[in-house]
CSV table of C-alpha atoms in Angstrom, one decimal:
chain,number,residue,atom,x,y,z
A,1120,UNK,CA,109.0,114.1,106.1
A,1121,UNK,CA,111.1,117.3,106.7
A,1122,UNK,CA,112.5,119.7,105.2
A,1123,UNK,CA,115.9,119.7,103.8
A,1124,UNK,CA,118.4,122.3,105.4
A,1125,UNK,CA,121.3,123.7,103.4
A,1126,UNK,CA,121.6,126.7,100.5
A,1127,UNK,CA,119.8,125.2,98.2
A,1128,UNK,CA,119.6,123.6,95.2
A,1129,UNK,CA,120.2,125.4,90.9
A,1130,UNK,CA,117.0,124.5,89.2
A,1131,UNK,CA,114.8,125.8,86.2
A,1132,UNK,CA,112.1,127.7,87.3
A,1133,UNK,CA,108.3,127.1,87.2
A,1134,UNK,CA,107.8,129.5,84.6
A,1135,UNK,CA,110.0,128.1,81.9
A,1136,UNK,CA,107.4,124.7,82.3
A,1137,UNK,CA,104.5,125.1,79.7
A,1138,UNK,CA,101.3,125.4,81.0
A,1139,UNK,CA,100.2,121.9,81.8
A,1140,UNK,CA,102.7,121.4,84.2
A,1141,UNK,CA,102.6,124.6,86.0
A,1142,UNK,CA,101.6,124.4,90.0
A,1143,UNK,CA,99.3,127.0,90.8
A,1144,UNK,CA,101.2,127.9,94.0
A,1145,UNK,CA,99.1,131.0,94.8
A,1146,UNK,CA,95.8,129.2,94.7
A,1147,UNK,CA,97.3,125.9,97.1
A,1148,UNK,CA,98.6,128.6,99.8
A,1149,UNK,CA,94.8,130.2,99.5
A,1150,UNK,CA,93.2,126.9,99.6
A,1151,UNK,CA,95.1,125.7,102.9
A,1152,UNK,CA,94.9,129.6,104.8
A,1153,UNK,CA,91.0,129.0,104.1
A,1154,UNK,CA,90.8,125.2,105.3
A,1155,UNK,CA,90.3,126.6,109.3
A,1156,UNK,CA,87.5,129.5,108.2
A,1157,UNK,CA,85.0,126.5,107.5
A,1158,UNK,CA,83.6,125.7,110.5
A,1159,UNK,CA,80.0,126.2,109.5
A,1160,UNK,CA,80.3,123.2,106.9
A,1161,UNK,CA,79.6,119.7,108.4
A,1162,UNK,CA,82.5,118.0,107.3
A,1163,UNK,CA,84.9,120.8,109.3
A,1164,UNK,CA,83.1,118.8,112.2
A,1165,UNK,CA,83.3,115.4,111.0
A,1166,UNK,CA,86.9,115.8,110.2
A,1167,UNK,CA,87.9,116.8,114.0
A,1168,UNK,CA,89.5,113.2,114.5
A,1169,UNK,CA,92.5,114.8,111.8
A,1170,UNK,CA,92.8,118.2,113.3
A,1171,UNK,CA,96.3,117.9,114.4
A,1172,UNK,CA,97.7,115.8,111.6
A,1173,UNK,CA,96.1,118.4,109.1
A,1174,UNK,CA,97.4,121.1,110.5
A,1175,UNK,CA,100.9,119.4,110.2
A,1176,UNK,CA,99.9,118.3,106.2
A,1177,UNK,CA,99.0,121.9,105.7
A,1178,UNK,CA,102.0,123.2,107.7
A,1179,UNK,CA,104.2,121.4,105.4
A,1180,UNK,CA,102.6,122.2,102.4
A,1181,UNK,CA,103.2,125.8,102.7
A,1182,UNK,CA,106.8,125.5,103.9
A,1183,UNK,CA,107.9,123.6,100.4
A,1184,UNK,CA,105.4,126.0,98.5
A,1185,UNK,CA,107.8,128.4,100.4
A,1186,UNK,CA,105.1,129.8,102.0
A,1187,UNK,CA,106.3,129.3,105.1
A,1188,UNK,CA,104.6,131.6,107.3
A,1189,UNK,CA,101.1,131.8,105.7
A,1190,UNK,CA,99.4,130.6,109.2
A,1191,UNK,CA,100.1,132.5,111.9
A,1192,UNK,CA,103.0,130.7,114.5
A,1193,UNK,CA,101.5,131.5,117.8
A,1194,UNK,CA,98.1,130.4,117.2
A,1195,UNK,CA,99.0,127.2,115.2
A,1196,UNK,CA,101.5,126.9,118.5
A,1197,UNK,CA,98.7,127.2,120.9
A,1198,UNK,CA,96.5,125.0,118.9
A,1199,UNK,CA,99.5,122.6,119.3
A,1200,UNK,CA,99.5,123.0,123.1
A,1201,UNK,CA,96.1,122.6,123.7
A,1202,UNK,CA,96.1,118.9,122.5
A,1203,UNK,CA,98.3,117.8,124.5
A,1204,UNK,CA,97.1,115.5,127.9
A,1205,UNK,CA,98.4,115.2,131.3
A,1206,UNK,CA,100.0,112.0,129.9
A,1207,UNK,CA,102.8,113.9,127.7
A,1208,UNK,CA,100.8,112.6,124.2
A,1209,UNK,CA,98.5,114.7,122.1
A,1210,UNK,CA,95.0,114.4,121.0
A,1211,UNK,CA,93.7,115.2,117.3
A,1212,UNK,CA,92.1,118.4,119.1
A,1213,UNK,CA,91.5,119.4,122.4
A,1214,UNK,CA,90.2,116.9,124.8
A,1215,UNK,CA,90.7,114.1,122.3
A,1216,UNK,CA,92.3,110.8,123.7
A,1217,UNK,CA,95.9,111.0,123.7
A,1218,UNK,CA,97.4,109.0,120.5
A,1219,UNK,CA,101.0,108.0,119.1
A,1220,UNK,CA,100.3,109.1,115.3
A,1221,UNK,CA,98.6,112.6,116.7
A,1222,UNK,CA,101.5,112.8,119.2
A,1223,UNK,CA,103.5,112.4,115.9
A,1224,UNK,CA,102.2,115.4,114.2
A,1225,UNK,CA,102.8,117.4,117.3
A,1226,UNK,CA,106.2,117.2,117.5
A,1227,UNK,CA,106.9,117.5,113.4
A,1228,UNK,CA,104.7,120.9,114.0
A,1229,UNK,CA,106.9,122.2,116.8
A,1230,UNK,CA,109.9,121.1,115.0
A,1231,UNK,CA,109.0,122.4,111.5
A,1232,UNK,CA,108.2,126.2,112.8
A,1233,UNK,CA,111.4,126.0,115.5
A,1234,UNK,CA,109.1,125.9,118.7
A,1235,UNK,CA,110.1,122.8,120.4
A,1236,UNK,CA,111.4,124.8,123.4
A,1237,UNK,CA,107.3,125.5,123.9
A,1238,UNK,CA,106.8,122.2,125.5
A,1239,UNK,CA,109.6,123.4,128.4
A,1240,UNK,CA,108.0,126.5,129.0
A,1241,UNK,CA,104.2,125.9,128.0
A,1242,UNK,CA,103.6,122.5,128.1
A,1243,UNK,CA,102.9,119.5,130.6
A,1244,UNK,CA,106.1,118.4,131.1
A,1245,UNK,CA,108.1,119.5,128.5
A,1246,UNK,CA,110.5,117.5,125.9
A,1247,UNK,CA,111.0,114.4,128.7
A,1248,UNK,CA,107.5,113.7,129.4
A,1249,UNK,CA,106.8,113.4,125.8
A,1250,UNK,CA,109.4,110.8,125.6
A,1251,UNK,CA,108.1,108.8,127.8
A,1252,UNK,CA,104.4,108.7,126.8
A,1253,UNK,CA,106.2,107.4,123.6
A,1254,UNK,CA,107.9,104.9,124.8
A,1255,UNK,CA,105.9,103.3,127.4
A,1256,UNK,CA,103.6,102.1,124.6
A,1257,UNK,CA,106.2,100.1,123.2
A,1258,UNK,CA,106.3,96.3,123.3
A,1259,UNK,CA,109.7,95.3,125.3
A,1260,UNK,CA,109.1,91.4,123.7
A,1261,UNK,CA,109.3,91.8,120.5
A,1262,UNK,CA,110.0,95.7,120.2
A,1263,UNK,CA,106.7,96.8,118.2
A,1264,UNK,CA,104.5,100.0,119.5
A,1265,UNK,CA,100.9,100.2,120.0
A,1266,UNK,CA,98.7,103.1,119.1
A,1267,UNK,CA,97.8,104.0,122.0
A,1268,UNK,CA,96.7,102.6,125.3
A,1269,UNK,CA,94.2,100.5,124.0
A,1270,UNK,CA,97.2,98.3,122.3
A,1271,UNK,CA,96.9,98.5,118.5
A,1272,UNK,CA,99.6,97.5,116.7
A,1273,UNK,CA,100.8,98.8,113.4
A,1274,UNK,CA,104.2,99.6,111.5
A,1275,UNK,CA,103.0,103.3,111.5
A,1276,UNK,CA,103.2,103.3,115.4
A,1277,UNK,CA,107.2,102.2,115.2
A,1278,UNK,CA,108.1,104.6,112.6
A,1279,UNK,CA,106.1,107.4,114.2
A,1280,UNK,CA,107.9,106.4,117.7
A,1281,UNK,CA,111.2,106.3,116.2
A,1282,UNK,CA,110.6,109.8,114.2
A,1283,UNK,CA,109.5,111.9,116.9
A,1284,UNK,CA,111.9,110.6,119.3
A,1285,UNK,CA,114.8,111.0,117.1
A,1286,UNK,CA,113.1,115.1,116.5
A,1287,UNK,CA,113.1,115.6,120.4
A,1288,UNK,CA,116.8,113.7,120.5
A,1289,UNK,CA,115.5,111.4,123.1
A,1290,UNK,CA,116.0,107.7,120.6
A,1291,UNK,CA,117.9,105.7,123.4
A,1292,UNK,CA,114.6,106.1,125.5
A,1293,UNK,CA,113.1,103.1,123.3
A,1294,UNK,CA,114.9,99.9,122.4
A,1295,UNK,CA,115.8,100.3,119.0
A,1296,UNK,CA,117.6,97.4,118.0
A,1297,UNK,CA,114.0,95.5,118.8
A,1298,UNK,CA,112.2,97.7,116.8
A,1299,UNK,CA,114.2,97.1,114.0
A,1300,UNK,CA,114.4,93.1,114.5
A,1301,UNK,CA,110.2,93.8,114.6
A,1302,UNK,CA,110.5,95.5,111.5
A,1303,UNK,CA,112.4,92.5,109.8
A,1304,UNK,CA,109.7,90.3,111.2
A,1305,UNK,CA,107.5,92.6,108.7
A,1306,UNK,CA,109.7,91.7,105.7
A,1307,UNK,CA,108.2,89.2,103.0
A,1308,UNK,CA,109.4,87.4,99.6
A,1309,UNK,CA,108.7,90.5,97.6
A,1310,UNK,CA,111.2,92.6,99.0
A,1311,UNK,CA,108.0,95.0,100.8
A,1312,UNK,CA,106.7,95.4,104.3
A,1313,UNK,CA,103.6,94.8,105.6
A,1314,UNK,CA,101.3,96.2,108.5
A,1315,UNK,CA,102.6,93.1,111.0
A,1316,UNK,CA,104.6,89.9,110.5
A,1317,UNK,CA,103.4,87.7,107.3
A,1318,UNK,CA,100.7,90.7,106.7
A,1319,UNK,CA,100.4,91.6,102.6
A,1320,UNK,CA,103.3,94.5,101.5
A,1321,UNK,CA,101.8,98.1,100.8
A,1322,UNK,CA,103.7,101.0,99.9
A,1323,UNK,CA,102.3,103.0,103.0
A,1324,UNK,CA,103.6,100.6,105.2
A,1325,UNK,CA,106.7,100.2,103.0
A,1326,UNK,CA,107.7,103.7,103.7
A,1327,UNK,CA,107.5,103.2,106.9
A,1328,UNK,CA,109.5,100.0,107.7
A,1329,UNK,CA,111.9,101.6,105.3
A,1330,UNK,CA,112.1,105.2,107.4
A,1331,UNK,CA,111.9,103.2,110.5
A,1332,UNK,CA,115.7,101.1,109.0
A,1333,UNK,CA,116.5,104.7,107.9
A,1334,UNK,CA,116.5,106.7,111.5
A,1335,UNK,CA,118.1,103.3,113.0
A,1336,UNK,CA,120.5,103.5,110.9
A,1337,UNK,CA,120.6,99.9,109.5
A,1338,UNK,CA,119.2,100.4,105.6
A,1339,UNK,CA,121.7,97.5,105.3
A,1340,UNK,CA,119.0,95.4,106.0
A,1341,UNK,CA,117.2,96.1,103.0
A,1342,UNK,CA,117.0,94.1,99.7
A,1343,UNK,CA,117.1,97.5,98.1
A,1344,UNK,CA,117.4,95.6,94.4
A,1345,UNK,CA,113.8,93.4,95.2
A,1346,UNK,CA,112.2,96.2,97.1
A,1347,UNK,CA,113.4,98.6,94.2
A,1348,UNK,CA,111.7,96.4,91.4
A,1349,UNK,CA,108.7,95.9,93.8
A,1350,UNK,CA,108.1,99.8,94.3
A,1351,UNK,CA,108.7,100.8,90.7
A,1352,UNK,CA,106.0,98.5,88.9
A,1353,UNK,CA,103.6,100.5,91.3
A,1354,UNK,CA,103.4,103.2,88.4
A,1355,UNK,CA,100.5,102.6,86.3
A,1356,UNK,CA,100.7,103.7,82.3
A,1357,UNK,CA,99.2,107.2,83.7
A,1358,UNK,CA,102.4,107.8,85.4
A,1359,UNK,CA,100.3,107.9,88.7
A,1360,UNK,CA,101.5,105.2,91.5
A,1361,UNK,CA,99.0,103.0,93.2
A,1362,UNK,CA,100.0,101.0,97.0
A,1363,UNK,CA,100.0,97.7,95.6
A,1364,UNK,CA,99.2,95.2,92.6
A,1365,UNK,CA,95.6,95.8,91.1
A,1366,UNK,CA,94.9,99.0,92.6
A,1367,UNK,CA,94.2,102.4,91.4
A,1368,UNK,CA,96.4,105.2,91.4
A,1369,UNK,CA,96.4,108.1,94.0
A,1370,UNK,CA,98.1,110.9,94.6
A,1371,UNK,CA,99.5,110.0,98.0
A,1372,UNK,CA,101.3,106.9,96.8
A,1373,UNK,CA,103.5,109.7,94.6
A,1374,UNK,CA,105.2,110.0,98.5
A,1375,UNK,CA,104.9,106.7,100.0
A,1376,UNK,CA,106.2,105.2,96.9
A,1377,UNK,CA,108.5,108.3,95.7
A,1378,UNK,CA,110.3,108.6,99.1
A,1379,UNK,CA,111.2,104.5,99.6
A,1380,UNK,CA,112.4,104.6,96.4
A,1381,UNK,CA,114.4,107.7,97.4
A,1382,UNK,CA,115.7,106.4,100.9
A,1383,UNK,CA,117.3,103.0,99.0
A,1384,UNK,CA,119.0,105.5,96.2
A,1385,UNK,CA,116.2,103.6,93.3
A,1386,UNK,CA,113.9,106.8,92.6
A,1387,UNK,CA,115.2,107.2,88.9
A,1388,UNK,CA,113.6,103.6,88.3
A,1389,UNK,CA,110.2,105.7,88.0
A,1390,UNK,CA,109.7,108.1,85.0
A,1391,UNK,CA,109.4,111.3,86.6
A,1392,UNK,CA,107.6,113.4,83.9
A,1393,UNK,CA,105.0,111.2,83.6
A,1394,UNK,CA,104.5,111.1,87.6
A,1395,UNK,CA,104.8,115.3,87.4
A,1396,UNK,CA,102.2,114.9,84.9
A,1397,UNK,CA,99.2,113.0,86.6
A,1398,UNK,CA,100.3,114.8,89.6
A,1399,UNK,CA,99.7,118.3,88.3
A,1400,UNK,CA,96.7,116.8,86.5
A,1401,UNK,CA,94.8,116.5,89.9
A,1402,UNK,CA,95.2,120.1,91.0
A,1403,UNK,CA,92.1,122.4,90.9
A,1404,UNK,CA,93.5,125.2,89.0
A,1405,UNK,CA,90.6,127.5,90.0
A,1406,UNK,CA,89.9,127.1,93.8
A,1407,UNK,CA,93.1,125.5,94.8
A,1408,UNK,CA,93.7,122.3,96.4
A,1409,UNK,CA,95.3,118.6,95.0
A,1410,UNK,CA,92.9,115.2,94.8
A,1411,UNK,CA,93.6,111.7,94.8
A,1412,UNK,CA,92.7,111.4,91.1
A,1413,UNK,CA,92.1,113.7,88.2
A,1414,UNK,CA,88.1,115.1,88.9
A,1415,UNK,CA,87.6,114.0,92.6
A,1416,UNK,CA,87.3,116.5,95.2
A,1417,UNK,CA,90.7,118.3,96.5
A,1418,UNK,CA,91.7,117.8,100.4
A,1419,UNK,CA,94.6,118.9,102.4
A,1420,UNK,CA,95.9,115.2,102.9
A,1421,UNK,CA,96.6,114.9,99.0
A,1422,UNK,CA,97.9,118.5,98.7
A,1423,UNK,CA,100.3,117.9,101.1
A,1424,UNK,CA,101.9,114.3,99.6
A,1425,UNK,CA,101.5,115.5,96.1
A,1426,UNK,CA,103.8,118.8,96.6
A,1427,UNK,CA,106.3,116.1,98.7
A,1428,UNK,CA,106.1,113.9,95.8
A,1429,UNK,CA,106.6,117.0,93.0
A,1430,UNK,CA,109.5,118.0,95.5
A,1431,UNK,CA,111.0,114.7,95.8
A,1432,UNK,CA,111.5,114.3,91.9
A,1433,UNK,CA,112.9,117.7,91.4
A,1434,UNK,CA,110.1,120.1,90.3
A,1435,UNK,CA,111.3,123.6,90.4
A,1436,UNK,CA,110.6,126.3,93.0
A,1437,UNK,CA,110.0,124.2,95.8
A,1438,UNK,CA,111.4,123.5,98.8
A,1439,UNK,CA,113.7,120.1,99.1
A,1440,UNK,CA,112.1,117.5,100.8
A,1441,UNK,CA,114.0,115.3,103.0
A,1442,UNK,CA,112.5,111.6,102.1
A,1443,UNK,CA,112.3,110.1,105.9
């Protein structure tokens, strides 16, 4: 997920919507400015494992609320640069275990608030060493990448490689064309992806097999028809989008399913209003702050991918949202 550069696009604005499908913008921006003045509350504490990739989540969620400098840049830049290990990767928070999906965030945060020249002058190593923390954890038989040194394997690990190289411009450091034959590997009957070879599809890991094809460059590889069907009967008669067959719907899924859709050129198979709708239905109008479902508690993770997902179809006076 980034932001889309250019002038912009001609839209209605906000306040020509009626009332029920008004985003309380002010109250989200307060909501996320408040999320790192908690930390006498026990779940501030049991959360540390998700420091870096919230502070990414709530970075982005103020930058399409166009709010984009609502936390300060030097400390969130410091924050950034503290994470980071001798190894090049980044920890969820300082002296945390290096870790591809934190060193992810990293580099979207630098990225996102134009400080990627930090890691030459502050950080261990700079852009280069970063690289190749990256790409030594990927598998040169059959192209996949493990989480970290410990060797997990996941989807999310390939896409995450392949994003934050192609961010730092450093892609030919890892051998893509085995990544994308490992994510083929991934594909089944359905047209979806799963989290390994012959694993069951999910829209999570959809989105990022799909991404994964889409910074490659070889969409071509997609049954974009199958997968298109696939992805669209995820919305439930709510107009919310669950991750696969059987499940509920969540807020999050409005991105992991919004955005494949978008990337194969299929997101007008899914009624938009209707996804505005339950979206804008989860929001706490009072305190701020988007859930998974209409009634559960609000958290920075479903703020983030429901404003992406309100973006994505078009809702007035947000930023654009670039899909990968």
């Amino acid at each position: 997920m980034s932001l889309v550069s250019g002038p912009g696009r001609a839209r209605s604005t906000a306040s020509d919507l009626p009332e029920e499908l008004q985003l309380v913008v002010k109250k989200h921006v307060e909501y996320i400015k408040t999320l790192d003045k908690r930390k006498d509350e026990l779940e501030y504490w049991l959360t540390e494992h998700l420091r870096l990739n919230g502070v990414y989540w709530g970075l982005t969620a103020l930058h399409l609320l166009k709010h984009p400098d609502a936390l300060p840049r030097e400390e969130t830049i410091e924050f950034v640069l503290s994470c980071q290990r001798q190894s090049g990767g980044f920890g969820a928070a300082p002296d945390h275990d290096a870790h591809m999906l934190y060193t992810v965030s990293a580099v979207q945060i630098l990225v996102t608030i134009d400080a990627l020249d930090e890691l030459e002058k502050r950080g261990k190593g700079g852009r280069e060493r970063v690289g190749r923390y990256i790409a030594q954890l990927q598998n040169q038989d059959d192209g996949s990448f493990a989480g970290d040194e410990w060797g997990e394997n996941d989807t999310r690990f390939l896409f995450g490689a392949l994003n934050a190289l192609s961010l730092l411009r450093l892609l030919p450091m890892v051998d893509v064309a085995k990544a994308v034959s490992y994510v083929q590997a991934c594909a089944n009957f359905d047209g979806g992806y799963g989290v390994s070879p012959g694993a069951e599809s999910h829209a999570g890991q959809i989105y990022v097999c799909v991404g994964a094809l889409a910074i490659a460059g070889r969409l071509d590889l997609v049954n974009k028809d199958r997968l298109g069907g696939w992805l669209s009967e995820r919305q439930l008669d709510n107009g919310g989008l669950n991750g696969r067959p059987e499940k509920l719907q969540d807020v999050c899924y409005s991105w992991w399913v919004g955005s494949s859709l978008a990337m194969i050129g299929k997101l007008h198979w899914i009624d938009k209003h209707k996804l505005t709708k339950y979206i804008l239905d989860c929001q706490d109008t009072e305190v701020g702050g988007i859930a998974d479902r209409p009634g559960d508690m609000v958290d920075v993770f479903h703020t983030v991918f429901g404003i992406a997902g309100l973006s994505l179809i078009g809702y007035p006076g947000l930023e654009a949202v670039d899909p990968i």
